């Protein structure tokens, strides 16, 4: 079997999609290194737009555009910004995407990627076709902005769907989008996000079976609600192409929360020789993100150095 690293250095044009091997754990040369980023979702209540709907300002506060979020990252010395798709205006066009790219460059902020709230586990239908079309649309948008990664979701299959059927349906949609993403040079990180991939085995299966060097896992530290979340995070770490830090871990009951062991999270990633973005996605309820996030960033900087 050709290793993933060797494959990437081979002429991609010499192989058709059907000839590509299932991916192996990513083999990176050198030592683990991580760059600090923040996801726009951390400030989800501050944006003018959220999933196509206009939000109401609180206490006369001025609502943000994606450009304002980039400014916040620059002003707070954050190297990377995940410009989550949910917060773009519903009439987003090429001109706006190019302005995002221009603005980020002039402020010295790299666009770490974006995200699409899709469901690949739907059965074949017009709705499933729409899900795939939307992911492809955001692949185009990411390419225009020079945002190299999109986090995507396996999704939730209809109740009663056997795992084998749901996995095959999801893989087919993921593969179709990966084939398109590869033409644009965009990674699609499948996130460990509940539903079909609530446990690591299905997620690893999907990523290993995906025949593309642009496949991998969007590794979210807070999304395994299992008996051994840190052990499960270690299982998927070798496939990580993007990392998101949550400040809480949820127990298997889905309700009880405890503070994330950040040192343990970082050790898991270093043991897997992860190299890339380490992005904070702040979701702690009942707190002020504007106050808490700068404190967390100051805590993280020396740990990632």
XYZ file of C-alpha atoms in Angstrom, residues 48-221:
174
model
C -25.260 40.348 12.290
C -26.030 37.170 10.367
C -26.401 33.611 11.648
C -27.356 30.794 9.253
C -29.036 33.243 6.881
C -31.064 35.066 9.530
C -30.416 38.543 10.913
C -29.746 38.628 14.654
C -30.862 41.306 17.074
C -28.276 43.391 18.879
C -28.228 43.331 22.677
C -28.121 46.587 24.663
C -27.403 48.677 21.601
C -24.233 46.711 20.824
C -23.004 46.916 17.220
C -23.203 43.527 15.565
C -20.202 42.117 13.695
C -19.509 41.061 10.163
C -16.813 38.493 9.366
C -14.500 41.447 8.726
C -14.994 42.625 12.321
C -14.080 39.147 13.572
C -10.853 39.276 11.568
C -10.140 42.651 13.152
C -10.697 41.123 16.607
C -8.171 38.375 15.824
C -5.637 40.926 14.639
C -6.170 43.199 17.644
C -5.742 40.234 20.016
C -2.631 38.854 18.318
C -4.349 35.690 17.088
C -2.569 34.261 14.005
C -5.512 32.285 12.584
C -9.238 32.820 12.095
C -11.807 30.189 11.222
C -14.403 32.191 9.313
C -17.383 29.921 9.947
C -19.864 29.975 7.052
C -22.888 30.521 9.314
C -21.966 34.161 9.866
C -21.607 35.262 6.257
C -24.436 37.322 4.738
C -27.021 35.259 2.841
C -26.190 37.106 -0.391
C -22.452 36.349 -0.177
C -20.746 36.805 -3.531
C -17.256 36.735 -5.014
C -16.682 40.417 -4.285
C -17.342 39.925 -0.572
C -15.188 36.782 -0.421
C -12.306 38.624 -2.041
C -12.725 41.454 0.456
C -12.468 38.905 3.292
C -9.254 37.571 1.753
C -7.859 41.082 1.255
C -8.838 42.265 4.724
C -7.266 39.259 6.430
C -4.021 39.680 4.509
C -3.755 43.382 5.329
C -4.400 42.669 9.034
C -1.839 39.870 9.110
C -4.374 37.149 9.921
C -4.406 33.788 8.163
C -7.737 32.204 7.315
C -7.438 28.788 8.918
C -10.598 27.557 7.237
C -14.377 27.604 7.396
C -17.215 25.209 8.273
C -20.428 23.936 6.681
C -23.356 22.592 8.709
C -24.131 19.643 6.435
C -25.650 16.172 6.827
C -24.036 13.475 4.663
C -26.066 10.671 6.293
C -29.368 11.472 4.590
C -30.695 8.861 2.163
C -30.578 9.618 -1.561
C -33.028 12.444 -2.137
C -33.304 16.017 -3.325
C -32.414 17.151 0.213
C -29.202 15.100 0.161
C -28.315 16.555 -3.250
C -28.776 20.030 -1.760
C -26.439 19.170 1.122
C -23.721 18.060 -1.301
C -24.250 21.100 -3.533
C -23.880 23.437 -0.553
C -20.601 21.821 0.493
C -19.302 22.164 -3.072
C -20.390 25.811 -3.112
C -18.362 26.450 0.046
C -15.400 24.615 -1.435
C -15.501 27.224 -4.195
C -15.840 29.998 -1.627
C -12.949 28.655 0.462
C -10.742 28.528 -2.627
C -11.536 32.165 -3.423
C -10.692 33.239 0.144
C -7.595 31.021 0.333
C -9.053 29.215 3.353
C -7.476 25.758 3.000
C -9.768 23.665 5.230
C -13.502 23.105 5.676
C -14.882 21.140 8.596
C -17.795 19.007 7.507
C -20.117 16.625 9.308
C -21.169 13.012 8.879
C -24.586 13.968 10.216
C -27.505 12.049 11.653
C -29.142 9.266 9.608
C -32.921 8.713 9.793
C -33.972 6.758 12.881
C -33.686 3.028 12.406
C -31.120 3.184 9.606
C -28.559 0.375 10.026
C -25.028 1.652 10.646
C -23.670 -0.146 7.593
C -26.191 1.566 5.312
C -25.681 4.973 6.930
C -21.898 4.697 6.658
C -22.089 3.779 2.977
C -24.433 6.705 2.282
C -22.210 9.124 4.190
C -19.020 7.881 2.547
C -20.481 8.288 -0.937
C -21.379 11.932 -0.251
C -18.048 12.638 1.451
C -16.152 11.056 -1.437
C -18.057 13.102 -4.028
C -17.207 16.308 -2.179
C -13.588 15.218 -1.677
C -13.173 14.617 -5.396
C -14.344 18.185 -6.002
C -12.296 19.631 -3.123
C -9.138 17.997 -4.461
C -9.512 19.942 -7.684
C -9.509 23.172 -5.656
C -6.817 22.244 -3.104
C -9.177 22.284 -0.114
C -9.062 19.830 2.806
C -12.354 18.445 4.134
C -12.015 17.543 7.796
C -14.790 15.226 8.953
C -15.587 16.257 12.511
C -16.149 13.942 15.486
C -19.566 15.476 15.998
C -22.233 13.187 17.495
C -24.722 11.325 15.294
C -23.164 8.701 13.071
C -19.674 9.430 14.452
C -20.517 9.690 18.152
C -17.816 7.064 18.745
C -14.392 6.909 17.076
C -14.780 3.639 15.165
C -17.245 4.920 12.547
C -15.296 8.130 12.067
C -12.012 6.304 11.532
C -13.748 3.949 9.099
C -15.086 6.830 7.008
C -11.766 8.647 6.840
C -9.747 5.505 6.144
C -12.092 4.516 3.327
C -12.095 7.970 1.752
C -9.890 7.778 -1.313
C -8.366 11.233 -1.285
C -5.234 12.933 0.083
C -7.516 15.848 1.061
C -9.438 13.768 3.651
C -8.876 13.738 7.392
C -10.454 14.457 10.758
C -11.452 17.771 12.232
C -10.410 16.861 15.789
C -12.713 18.494 18.342
C -11.630 17.972 21.957
